[in-house]
Tab-separated table of C-alpha atoms in Angstrom:
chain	number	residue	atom	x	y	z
E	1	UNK	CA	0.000	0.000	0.000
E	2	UNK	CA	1.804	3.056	-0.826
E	3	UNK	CA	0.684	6.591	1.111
E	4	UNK	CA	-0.154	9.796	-0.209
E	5	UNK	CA	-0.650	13.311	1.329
E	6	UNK	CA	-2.839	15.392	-1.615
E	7	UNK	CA	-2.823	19.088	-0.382
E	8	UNK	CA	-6.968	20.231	-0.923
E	9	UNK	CA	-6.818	23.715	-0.111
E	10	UNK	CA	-5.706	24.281	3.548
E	11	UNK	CA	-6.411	20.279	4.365
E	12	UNK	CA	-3.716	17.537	3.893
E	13	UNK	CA	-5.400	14.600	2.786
E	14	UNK	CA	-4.051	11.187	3.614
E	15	UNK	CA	-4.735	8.682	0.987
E	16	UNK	CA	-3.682	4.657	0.183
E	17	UNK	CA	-3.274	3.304	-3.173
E	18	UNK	CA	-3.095	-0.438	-4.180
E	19	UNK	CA	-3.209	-1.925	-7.238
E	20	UNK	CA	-2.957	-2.287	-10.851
E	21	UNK	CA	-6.579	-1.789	-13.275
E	22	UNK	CA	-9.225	0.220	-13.514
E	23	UNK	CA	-9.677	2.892	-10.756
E	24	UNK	CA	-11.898	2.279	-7.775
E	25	UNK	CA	-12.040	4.715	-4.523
E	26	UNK	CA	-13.346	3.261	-1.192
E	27	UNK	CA	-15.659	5.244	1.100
E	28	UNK	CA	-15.508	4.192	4.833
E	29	UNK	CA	-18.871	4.585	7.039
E	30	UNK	CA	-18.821	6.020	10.579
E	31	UNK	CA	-19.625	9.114	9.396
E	32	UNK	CA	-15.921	10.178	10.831
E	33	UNK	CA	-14.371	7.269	10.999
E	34	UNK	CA	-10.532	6.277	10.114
E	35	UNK	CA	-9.867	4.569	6.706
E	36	UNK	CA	-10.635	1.239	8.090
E	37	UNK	CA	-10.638	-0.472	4.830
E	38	UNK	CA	-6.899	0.214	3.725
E	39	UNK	CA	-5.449	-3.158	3.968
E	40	UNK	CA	-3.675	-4.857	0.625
E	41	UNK	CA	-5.464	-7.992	1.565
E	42	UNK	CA	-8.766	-7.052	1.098
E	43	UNK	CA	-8.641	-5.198	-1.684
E	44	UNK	CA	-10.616	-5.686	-4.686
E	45	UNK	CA	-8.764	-7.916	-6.778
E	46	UNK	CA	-7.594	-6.682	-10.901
E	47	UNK	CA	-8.357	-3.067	-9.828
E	48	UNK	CA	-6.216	0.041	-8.348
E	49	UNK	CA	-8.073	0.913	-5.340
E	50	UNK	CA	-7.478	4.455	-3.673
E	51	UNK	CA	-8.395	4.910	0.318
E	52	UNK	CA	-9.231	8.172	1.221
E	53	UNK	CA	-9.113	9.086	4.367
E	54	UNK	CA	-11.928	11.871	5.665
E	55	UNK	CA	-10.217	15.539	6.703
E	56	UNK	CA	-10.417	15.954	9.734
E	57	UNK	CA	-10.166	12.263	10.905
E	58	UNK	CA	-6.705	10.356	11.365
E	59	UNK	CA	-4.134	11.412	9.366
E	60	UNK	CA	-5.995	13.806	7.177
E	61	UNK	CA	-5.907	17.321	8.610
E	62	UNK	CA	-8.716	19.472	8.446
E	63	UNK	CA	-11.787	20.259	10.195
E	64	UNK	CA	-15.609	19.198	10.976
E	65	UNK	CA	-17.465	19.647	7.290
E	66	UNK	CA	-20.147	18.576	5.267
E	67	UNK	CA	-21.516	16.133	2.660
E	68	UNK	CA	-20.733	18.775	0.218
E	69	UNK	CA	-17.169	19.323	1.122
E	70	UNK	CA	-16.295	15.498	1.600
E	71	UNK	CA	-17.530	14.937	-2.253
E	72	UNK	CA	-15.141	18.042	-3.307
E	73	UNK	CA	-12.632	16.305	-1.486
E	74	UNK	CA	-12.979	13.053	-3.215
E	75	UNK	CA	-13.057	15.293	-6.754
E	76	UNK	CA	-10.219	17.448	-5.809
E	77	UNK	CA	-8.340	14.164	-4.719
E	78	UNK	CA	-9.406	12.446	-8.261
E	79	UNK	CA	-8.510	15.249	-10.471
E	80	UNK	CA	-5.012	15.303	-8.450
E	81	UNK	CA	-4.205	11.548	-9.047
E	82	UNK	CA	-5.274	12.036	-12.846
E	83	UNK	CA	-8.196	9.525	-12.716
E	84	UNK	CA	-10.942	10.461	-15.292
E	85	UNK	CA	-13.678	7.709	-14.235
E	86	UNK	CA	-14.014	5.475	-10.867
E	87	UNK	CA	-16.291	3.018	-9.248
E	88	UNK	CA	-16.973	3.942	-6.168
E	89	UNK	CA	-17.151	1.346	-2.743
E	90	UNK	CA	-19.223	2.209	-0.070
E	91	UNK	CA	-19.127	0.706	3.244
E	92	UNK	CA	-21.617	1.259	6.242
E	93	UNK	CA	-22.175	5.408	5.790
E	94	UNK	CA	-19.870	5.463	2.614
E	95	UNK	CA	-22.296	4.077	0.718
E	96	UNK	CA	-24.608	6.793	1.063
E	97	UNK	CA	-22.067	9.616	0.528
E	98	UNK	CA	-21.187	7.131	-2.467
E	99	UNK	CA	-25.053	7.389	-3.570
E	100	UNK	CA	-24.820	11.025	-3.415
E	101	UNK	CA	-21.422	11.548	-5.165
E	102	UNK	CA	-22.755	9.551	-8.074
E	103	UNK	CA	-26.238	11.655	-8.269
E	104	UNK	CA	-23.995	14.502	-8.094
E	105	UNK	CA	-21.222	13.625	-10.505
E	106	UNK	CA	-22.368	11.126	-12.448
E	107	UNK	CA	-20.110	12.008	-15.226
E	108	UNK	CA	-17.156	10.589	-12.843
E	109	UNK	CA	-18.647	8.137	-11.120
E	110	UNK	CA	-18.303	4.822	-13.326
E	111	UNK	CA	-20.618	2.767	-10.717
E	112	UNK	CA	-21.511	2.610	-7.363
E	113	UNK	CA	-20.860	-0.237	-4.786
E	114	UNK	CA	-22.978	0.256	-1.570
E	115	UNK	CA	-22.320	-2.308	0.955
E	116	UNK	CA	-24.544	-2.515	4.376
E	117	UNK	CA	-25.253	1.118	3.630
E	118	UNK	CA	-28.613	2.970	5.769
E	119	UNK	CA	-29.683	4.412	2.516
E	120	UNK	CA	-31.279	8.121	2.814
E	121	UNK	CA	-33.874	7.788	5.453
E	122	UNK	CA	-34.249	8.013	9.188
E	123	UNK	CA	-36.961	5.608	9.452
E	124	UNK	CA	-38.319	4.862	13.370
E	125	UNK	CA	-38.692	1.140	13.028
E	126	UNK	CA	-35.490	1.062	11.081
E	127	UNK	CA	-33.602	2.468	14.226
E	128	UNK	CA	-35.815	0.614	16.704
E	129	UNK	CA	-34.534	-2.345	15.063
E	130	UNK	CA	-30.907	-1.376	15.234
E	131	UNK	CA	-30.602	0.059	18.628
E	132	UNK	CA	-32.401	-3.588	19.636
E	133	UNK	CA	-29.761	-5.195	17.708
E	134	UNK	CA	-27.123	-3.376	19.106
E	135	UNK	CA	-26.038	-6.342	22.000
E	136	UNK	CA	-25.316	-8.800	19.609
E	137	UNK	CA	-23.521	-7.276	16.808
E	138	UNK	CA	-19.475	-7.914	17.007
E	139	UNK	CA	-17.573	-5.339	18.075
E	140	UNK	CA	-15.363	-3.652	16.088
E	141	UNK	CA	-12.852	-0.950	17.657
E	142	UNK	CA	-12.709	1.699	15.224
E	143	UNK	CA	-11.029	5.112	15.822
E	144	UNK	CA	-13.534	8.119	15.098
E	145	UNK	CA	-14.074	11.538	15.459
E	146	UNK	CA	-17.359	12.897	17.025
E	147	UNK	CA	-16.576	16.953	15.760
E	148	UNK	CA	-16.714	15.364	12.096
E	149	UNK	CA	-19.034	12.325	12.833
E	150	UNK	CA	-21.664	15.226	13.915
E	151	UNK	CA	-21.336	17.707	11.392
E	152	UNK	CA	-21.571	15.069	8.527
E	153	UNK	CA	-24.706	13.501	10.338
E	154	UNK	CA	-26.184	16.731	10.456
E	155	UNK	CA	-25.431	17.379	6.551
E	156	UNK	CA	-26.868	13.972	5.563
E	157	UNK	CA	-30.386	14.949	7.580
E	158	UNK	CA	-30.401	18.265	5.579
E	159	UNK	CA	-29.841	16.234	2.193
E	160	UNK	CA	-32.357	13.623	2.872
E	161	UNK	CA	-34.837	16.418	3.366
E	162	UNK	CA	-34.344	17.880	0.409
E	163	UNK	CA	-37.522	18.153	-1.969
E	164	UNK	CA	-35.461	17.089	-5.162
E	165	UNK	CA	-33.877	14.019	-3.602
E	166	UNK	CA	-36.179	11.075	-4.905
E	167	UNK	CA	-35.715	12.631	-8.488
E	168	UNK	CA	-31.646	13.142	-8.215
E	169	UNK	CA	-32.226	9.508	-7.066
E	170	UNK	CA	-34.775	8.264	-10.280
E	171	UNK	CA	-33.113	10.009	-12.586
E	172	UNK	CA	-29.444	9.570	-12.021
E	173	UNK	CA	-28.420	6.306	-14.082
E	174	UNK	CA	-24.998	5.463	-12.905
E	175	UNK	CA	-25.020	1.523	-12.457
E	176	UNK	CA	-25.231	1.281	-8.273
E	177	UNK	CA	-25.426	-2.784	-6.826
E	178	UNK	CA	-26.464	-2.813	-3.447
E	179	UNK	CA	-25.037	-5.283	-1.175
E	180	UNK	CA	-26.764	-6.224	2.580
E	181	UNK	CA	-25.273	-8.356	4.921
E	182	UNK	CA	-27.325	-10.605	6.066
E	183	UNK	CA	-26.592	-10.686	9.540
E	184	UNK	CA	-26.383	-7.157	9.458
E	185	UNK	CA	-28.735	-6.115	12.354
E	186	UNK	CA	-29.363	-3.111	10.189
E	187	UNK	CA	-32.225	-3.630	7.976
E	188	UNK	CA	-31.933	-4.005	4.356
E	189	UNK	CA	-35.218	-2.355	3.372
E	190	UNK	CA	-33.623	0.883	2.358
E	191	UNK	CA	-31.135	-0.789	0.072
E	192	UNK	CA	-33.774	-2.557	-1.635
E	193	UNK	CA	-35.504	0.652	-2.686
E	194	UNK	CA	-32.483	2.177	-3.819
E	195	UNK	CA	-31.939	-0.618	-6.300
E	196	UNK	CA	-35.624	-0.623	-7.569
E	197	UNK	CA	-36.092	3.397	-7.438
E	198	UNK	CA	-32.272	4.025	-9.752
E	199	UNK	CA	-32.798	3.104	-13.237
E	200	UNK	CA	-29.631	0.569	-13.273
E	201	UNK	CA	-29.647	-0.819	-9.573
E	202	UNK	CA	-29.083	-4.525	-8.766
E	203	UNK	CA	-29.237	-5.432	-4.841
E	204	UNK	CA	-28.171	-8.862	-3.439
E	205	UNK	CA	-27.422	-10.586	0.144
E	206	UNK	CA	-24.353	-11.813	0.955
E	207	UNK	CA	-25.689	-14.483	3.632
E	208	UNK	CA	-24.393	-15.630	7.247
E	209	UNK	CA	-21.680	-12.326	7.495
E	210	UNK	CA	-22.355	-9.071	9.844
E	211	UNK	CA	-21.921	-5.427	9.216
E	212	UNK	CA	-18.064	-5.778	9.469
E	213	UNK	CA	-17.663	-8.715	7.643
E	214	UNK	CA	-14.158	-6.991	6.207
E	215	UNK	CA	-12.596	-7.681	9.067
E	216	UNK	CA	-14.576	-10.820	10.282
E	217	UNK	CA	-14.836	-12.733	7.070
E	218	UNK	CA	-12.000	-11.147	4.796
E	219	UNK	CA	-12.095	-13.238	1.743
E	220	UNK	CA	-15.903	-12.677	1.601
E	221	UNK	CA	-15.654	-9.300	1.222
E	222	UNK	CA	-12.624	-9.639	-1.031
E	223	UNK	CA	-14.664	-11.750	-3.615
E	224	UNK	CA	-17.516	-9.693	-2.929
E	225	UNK	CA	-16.120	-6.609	-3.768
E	226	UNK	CA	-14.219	-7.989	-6.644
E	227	UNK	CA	-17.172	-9.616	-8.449
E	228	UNK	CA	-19.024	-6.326	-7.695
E	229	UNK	CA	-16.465	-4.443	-9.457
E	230	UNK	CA	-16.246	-6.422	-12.612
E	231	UNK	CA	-20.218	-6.827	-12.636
E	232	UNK	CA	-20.089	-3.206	-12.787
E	233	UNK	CA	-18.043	-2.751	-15.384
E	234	UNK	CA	-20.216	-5.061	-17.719
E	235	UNK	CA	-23.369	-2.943	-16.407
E	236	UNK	CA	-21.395	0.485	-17.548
């Protein structure tokens, strides 16, 4: 995995590359979490995967910010490394930034990846069913950053109540596949209805694997990712 600081404005952005193929970036969850998912080993296989790592969190300097300003990060970072097109992998929260990014900038954004995402709601019996879940689900220790974990939150309840949203959504036609885990004790509902609301969405279950199933089953979410990625590229 070799390191890279990318200078975006006053922010130096940490960021991992891995790799030889076509170009795929990797969106961790939290929001405000550290780039949990820069590991060689898991890394989707025939591609060259970048790992951003959010300002403000780790080894990225910077401050609390937005939905808006994490997707001009990820441009600003993409026009830096000279990448015209990338898939984009979305774990946990990533995957919704990654939904946005490609409704946004779909002339970048070769697909979209969601894994074990919330998708853009914040539906009662959706959380009543996670915080009942909460007990059982492994524990994963994973540095984060509440400044930047709140200000993001905030962002995504101001884009989810936006009156154009469910159009951006219908209308954008990036390929997006939509993966649940199926012991994920968050529901899957959401990621359903992605996949049947965008005109090219697929969703699927990857069965007996939690939330974190990078870490607890690695070569599932290897393959997973993997097939994903070349699935995606036949969709394009």
């Amino acid at each position: 995995m070799e390191s890279r600081t990318i200078q975006v404005g006053t922010a130096a952005l940490h960021v991992g590359v891995t790799g030889h193929g076509p170009d795929v970036v990797v969106l961790t969850g939290g929001p405000g979490c550290v780039q949990y998912l820069e590991r060689d080993e898991i890394s989707p296989l025939g591609h060259r995967a970048w790992y951003p790592e959010p300002r403000g969190v780790g080894r990225s300097s910077g401050d609390p910010h937005t939905m808006e300003e994490a997707i001009k990060d990820l441009e600003d970072i993409r026009a830096e490394v000279g990448v015209a097109t990338w898939i984009v992998v979305g774990h946990s929260w990533g995957c919704d930034l990654a939904v946005r990014y490609a409704v946004e900038h779909p002339e970048v954004v070769a697909a979209v990846v969601g894994i074990a995402g919330r998708g853009p709601q914040r539906d009662r019996t959706w959380s009543e069913a996670y915080e009942a879940g909460k007990a059982v689900e492994p524990v994963v220790d994973i540095d984060w950053v509440p400044e930047v974990h709140a200000a993001l939150g905030d962002s995504f309840t101001e884009w989810i109540h936006r009156p154009d949203l469910w159009r951006g959504l219908a209308s954008c036609r990036v390929p997006m596949h939509f993966i649940a885990a199926g012991d994920d004790i968050r529901p899957s509902w959401p990621l359903a209805q992605l996949a049947e609301l965008v005109p090219h969405g697929r969703f699927s279950t990857v069965p007996g694997v939690p939330h974190d199933f990078w870490i607890t089953h690695p070569e599932v979410w290897t393959m997973t990712v993997t097939n994903a990625c070349i699935n995606s590229h036949q969709a394009a």
